PDB file of C-alpha atoms in Angstrom:
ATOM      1  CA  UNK A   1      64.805 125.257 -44.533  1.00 89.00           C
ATOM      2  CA  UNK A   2      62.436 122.264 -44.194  1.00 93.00           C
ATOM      3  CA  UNK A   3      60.191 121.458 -46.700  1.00 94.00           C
ATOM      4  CA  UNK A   4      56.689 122.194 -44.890  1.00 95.00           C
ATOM      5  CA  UNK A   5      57.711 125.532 -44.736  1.00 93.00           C
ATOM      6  CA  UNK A   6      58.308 125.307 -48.680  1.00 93.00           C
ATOM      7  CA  UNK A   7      55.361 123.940 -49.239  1.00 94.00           C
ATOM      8  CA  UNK A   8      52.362 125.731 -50.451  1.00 92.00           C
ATOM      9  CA  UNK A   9      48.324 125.506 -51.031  1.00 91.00           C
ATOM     10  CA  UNK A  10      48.487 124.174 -53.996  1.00 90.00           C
ATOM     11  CA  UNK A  11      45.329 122.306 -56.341  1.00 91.00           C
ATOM     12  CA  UNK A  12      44.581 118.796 -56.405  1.00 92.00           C
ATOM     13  CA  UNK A  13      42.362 116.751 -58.147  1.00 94.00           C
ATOM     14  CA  UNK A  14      41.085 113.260 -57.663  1.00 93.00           C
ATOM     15  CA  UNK A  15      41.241 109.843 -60.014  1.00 93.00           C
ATOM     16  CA  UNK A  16      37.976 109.701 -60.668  1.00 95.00           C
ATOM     17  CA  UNK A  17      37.835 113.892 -61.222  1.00 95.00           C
ATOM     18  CA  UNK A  18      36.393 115.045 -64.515  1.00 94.00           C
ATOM     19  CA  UNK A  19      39.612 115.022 -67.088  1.00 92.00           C
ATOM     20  CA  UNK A  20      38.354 118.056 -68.961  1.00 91.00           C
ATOM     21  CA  UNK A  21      38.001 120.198 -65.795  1.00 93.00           C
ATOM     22  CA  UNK A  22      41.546 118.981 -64.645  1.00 93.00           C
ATOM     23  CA  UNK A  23      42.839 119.978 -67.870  1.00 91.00           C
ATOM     24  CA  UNK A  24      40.653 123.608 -67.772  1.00 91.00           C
ATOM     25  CA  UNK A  25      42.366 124.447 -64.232  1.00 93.00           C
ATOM     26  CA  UNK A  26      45.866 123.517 -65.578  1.00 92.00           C
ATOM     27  CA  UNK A  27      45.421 125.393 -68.593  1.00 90.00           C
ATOM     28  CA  UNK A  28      44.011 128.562 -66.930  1.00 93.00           C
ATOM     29  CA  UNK A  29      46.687 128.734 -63.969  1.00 93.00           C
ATOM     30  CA  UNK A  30      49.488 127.799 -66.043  1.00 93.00           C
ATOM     31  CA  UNK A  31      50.169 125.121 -63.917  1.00 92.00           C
ATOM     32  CA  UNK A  32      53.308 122.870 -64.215  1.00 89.00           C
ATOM     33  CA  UNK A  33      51.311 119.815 -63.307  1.00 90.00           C
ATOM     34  CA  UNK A  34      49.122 118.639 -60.747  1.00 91.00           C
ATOM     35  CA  UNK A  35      48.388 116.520 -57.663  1.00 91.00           C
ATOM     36  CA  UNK A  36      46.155 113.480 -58.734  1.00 91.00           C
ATOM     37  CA  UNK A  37      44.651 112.000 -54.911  1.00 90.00           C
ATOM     38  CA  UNK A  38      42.951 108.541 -53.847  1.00 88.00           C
ATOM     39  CA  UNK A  39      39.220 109.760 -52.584  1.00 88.00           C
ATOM     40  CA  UNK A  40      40.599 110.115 -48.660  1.00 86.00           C
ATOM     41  CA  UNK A  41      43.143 113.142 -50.170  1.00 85.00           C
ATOM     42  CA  UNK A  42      46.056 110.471 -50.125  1.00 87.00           C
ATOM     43  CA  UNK A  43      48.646 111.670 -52.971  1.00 89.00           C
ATOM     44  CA  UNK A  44      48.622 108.861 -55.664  1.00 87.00           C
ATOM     45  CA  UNK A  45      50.586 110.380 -58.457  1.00 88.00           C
ATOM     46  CA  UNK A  46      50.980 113.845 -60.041  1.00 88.00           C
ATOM     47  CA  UNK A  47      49.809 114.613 -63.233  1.00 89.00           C
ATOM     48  CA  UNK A  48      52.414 116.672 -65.489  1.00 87.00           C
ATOM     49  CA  UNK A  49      50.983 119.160 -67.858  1.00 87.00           C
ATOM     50  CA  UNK A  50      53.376 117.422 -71.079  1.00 83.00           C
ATOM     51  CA  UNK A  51      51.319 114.114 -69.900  1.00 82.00           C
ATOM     52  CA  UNK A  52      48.207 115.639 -70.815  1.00 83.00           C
ATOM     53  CA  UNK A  53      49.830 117.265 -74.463  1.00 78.00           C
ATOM     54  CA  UNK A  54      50.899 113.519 -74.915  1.00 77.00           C
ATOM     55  CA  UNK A  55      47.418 112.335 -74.688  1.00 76.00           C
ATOM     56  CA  UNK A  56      46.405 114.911 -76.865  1.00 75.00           C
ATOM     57  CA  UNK A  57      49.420 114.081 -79.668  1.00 73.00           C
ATOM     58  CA  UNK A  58      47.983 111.068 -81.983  1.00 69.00           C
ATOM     59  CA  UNK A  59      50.338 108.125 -81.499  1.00 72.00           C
ATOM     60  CA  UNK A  60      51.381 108.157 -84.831  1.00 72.00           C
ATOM     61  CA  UNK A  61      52.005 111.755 -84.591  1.00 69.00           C
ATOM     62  CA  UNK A  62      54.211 110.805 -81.768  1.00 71.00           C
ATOM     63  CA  UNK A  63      56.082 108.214 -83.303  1.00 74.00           C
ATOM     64  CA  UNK A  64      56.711 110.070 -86.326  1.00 74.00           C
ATOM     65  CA  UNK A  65      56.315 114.195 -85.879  1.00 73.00           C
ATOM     66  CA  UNK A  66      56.900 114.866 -89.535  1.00 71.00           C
ATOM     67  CA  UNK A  67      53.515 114.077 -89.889  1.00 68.00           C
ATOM     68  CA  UNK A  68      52.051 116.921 -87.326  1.00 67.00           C
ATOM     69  CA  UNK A  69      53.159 119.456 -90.397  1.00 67.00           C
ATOM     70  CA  UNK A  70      50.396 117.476 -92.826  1.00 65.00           C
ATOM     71  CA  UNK A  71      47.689 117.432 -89.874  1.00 62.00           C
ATOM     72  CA  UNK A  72      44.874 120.810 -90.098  1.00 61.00           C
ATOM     73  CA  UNK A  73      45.040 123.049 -86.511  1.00 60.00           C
ATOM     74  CA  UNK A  74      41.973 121.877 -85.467  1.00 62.00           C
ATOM     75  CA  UNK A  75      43.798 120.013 -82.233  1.00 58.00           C
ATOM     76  CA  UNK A  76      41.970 122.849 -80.005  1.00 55.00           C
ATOM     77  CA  UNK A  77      38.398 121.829 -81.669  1.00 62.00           C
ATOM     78  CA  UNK A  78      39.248 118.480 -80.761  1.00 69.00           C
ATOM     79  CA  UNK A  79      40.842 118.527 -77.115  1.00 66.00           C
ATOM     80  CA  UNK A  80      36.938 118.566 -75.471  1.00 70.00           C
ATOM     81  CA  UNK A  81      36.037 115.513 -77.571  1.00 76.00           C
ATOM     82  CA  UNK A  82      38.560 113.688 -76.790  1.00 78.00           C
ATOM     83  CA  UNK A  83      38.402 114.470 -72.793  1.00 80.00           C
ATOM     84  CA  UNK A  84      35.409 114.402 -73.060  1.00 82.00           C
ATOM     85  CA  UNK A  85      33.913 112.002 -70.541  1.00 88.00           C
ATOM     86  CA  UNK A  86      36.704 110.791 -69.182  1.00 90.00           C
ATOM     87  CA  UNK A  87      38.217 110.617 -66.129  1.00 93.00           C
ATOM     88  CA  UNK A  88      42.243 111.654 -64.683  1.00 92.00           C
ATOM     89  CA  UNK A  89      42.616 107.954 -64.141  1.00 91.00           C
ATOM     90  CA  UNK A  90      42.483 107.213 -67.792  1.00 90.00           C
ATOM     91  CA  UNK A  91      45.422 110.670 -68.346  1.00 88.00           C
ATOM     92  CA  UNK A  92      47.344 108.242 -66.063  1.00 88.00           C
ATOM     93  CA  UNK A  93      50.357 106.424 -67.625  1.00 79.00           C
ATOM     94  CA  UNK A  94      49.378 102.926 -67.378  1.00 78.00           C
ATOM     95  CA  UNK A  95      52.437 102.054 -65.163  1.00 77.00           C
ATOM     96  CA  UNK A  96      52.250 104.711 -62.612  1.00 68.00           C
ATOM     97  CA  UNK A  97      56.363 106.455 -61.927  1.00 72.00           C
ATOM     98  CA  UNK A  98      57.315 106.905 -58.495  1.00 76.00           C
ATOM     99  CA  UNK A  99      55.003 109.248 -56.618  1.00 82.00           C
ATOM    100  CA  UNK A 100      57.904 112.617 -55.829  1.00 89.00           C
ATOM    101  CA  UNK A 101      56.638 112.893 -52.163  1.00 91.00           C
ATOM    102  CA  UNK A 102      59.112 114.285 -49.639  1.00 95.00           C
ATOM    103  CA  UNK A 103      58.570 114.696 -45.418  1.00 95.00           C
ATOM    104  CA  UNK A 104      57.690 117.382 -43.943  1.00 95.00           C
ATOM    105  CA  UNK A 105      61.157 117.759 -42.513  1.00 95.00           C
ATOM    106  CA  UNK A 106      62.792 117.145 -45.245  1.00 96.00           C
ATOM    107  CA  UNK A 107      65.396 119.491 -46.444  1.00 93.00           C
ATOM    108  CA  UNK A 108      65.556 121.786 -49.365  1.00 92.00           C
ATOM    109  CA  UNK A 109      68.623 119.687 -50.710  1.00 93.00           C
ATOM    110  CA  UNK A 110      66.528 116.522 -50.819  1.00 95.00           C
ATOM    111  CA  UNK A 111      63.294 118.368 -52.434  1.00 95.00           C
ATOM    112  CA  UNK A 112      65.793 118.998 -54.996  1.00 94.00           C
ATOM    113  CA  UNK A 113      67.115 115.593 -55.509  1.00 95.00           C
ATOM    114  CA  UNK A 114      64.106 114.051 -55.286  1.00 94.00           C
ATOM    115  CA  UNK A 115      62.637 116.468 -57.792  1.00 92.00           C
ATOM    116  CA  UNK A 116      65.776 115.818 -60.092  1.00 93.00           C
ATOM    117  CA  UNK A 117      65.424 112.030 -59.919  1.00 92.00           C
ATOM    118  CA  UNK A 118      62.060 111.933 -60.969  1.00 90.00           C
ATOM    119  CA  UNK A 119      62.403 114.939 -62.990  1.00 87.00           C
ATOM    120  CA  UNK A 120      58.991 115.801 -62.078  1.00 87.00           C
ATOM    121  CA  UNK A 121      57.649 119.634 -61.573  1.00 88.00           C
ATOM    122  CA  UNK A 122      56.191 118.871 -58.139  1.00 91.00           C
ATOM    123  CA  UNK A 123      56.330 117.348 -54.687  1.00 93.00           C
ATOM    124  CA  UNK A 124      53.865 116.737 -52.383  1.00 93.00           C
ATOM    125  CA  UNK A 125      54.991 117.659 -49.016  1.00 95.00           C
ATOM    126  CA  UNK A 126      53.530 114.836 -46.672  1.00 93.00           C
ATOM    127  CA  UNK A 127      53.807 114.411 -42.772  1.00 91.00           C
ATOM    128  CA  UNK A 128      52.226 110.734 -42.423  1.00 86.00           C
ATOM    129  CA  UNK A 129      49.892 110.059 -44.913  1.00 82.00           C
ATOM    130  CA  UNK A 130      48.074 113.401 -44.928  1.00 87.00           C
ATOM    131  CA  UNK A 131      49.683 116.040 -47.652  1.00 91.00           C
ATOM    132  CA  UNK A 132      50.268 119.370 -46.391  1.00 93.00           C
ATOM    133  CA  UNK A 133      51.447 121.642 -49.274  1.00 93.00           C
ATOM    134  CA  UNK A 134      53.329 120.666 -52.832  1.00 94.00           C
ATOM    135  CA  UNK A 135      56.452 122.331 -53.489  1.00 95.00           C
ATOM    136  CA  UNK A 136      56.610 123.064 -57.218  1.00 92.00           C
ATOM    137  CA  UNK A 137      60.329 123.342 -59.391  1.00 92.00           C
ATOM    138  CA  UNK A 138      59.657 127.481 -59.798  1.00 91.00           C
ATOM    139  CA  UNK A 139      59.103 127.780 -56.057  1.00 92.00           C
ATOM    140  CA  UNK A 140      62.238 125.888 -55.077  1.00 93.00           C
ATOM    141  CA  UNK A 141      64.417 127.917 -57.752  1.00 92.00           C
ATOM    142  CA  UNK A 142      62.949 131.067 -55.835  1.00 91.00           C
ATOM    143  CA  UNK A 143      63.806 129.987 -52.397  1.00 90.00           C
ATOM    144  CA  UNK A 144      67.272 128.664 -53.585  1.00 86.00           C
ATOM    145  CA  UNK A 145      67.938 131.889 -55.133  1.00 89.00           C
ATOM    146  CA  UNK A 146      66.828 134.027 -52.022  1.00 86.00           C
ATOM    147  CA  UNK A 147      68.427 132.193 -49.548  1.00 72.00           C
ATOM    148  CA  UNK A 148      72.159 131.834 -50.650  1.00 61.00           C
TER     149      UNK A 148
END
């Protein structure tokens, strides 16, 4: 099985996209993560969900998680203020990983490793520069499991 007939419709989002309505569609389709494009629908980089939870997560909080017991639950008042404004670009880790991008012809083997290397929920499936579907980790694990 190739990997463009893996791949599926999937939703992307641009750099310069709203970050709060990026977050709102990953939130309400439970997505893993999602595909982050140039303004020409060019794959740049994918944006994982724990990325976005990592924003969210004071840096001292992060450094030292003892102190997230001390902290009031009012992270969900504050998630809109903080997004607020901003763009995916700035959800970005500064140094941008390795975009996971396979070919279209690429085999289900490979999706995997690629996926494993970069241990990244996604792939966009790309025949030149144009994407044509992203495979995601759950959608793999199905195929894997039907087609032994």
């Amino acid at each position: 099985m190739h990997a463009v007939e893996m791949a599926e419709e999937y939703p992307v989002v641009d750099l310069d996209s709203d970050a709060l309505d990026a977050v709102r569609l990953l939130a309400e389709r439970r997505l893993p993560g999602i595909v982050v494009t140039d303004r020409g629908g060019c794959p740049q980089s994918i944006l994982p969900a724990s990325q976005v939870v990592r924003f969210l997560v004071p840096s001292y909080v992060r450094d030292d998680p003892s102190l997230a017991g001390v902290l009031d639950e009012s992270m969900a008042d504050r998630v809109a203020d903080k997004l607020g404004g901003r763009t995916v670009r700035t959800l970005l880790p500064e140094k941008p990983s390795e975009l996971p991008r396979v070919q279209a012809d690429d085999t289900i083997v490979e999706v995997a490793a690629i996926m494993a290397r970069l241990r990244c929920p996604l792939v966009a499936v790309m025949e030149d520069k144009r994407l044509l579907g992203v495979i995601s980790a759950s959608r793999l694990l199905e195929l894997a499991l039907t087609h032994r």
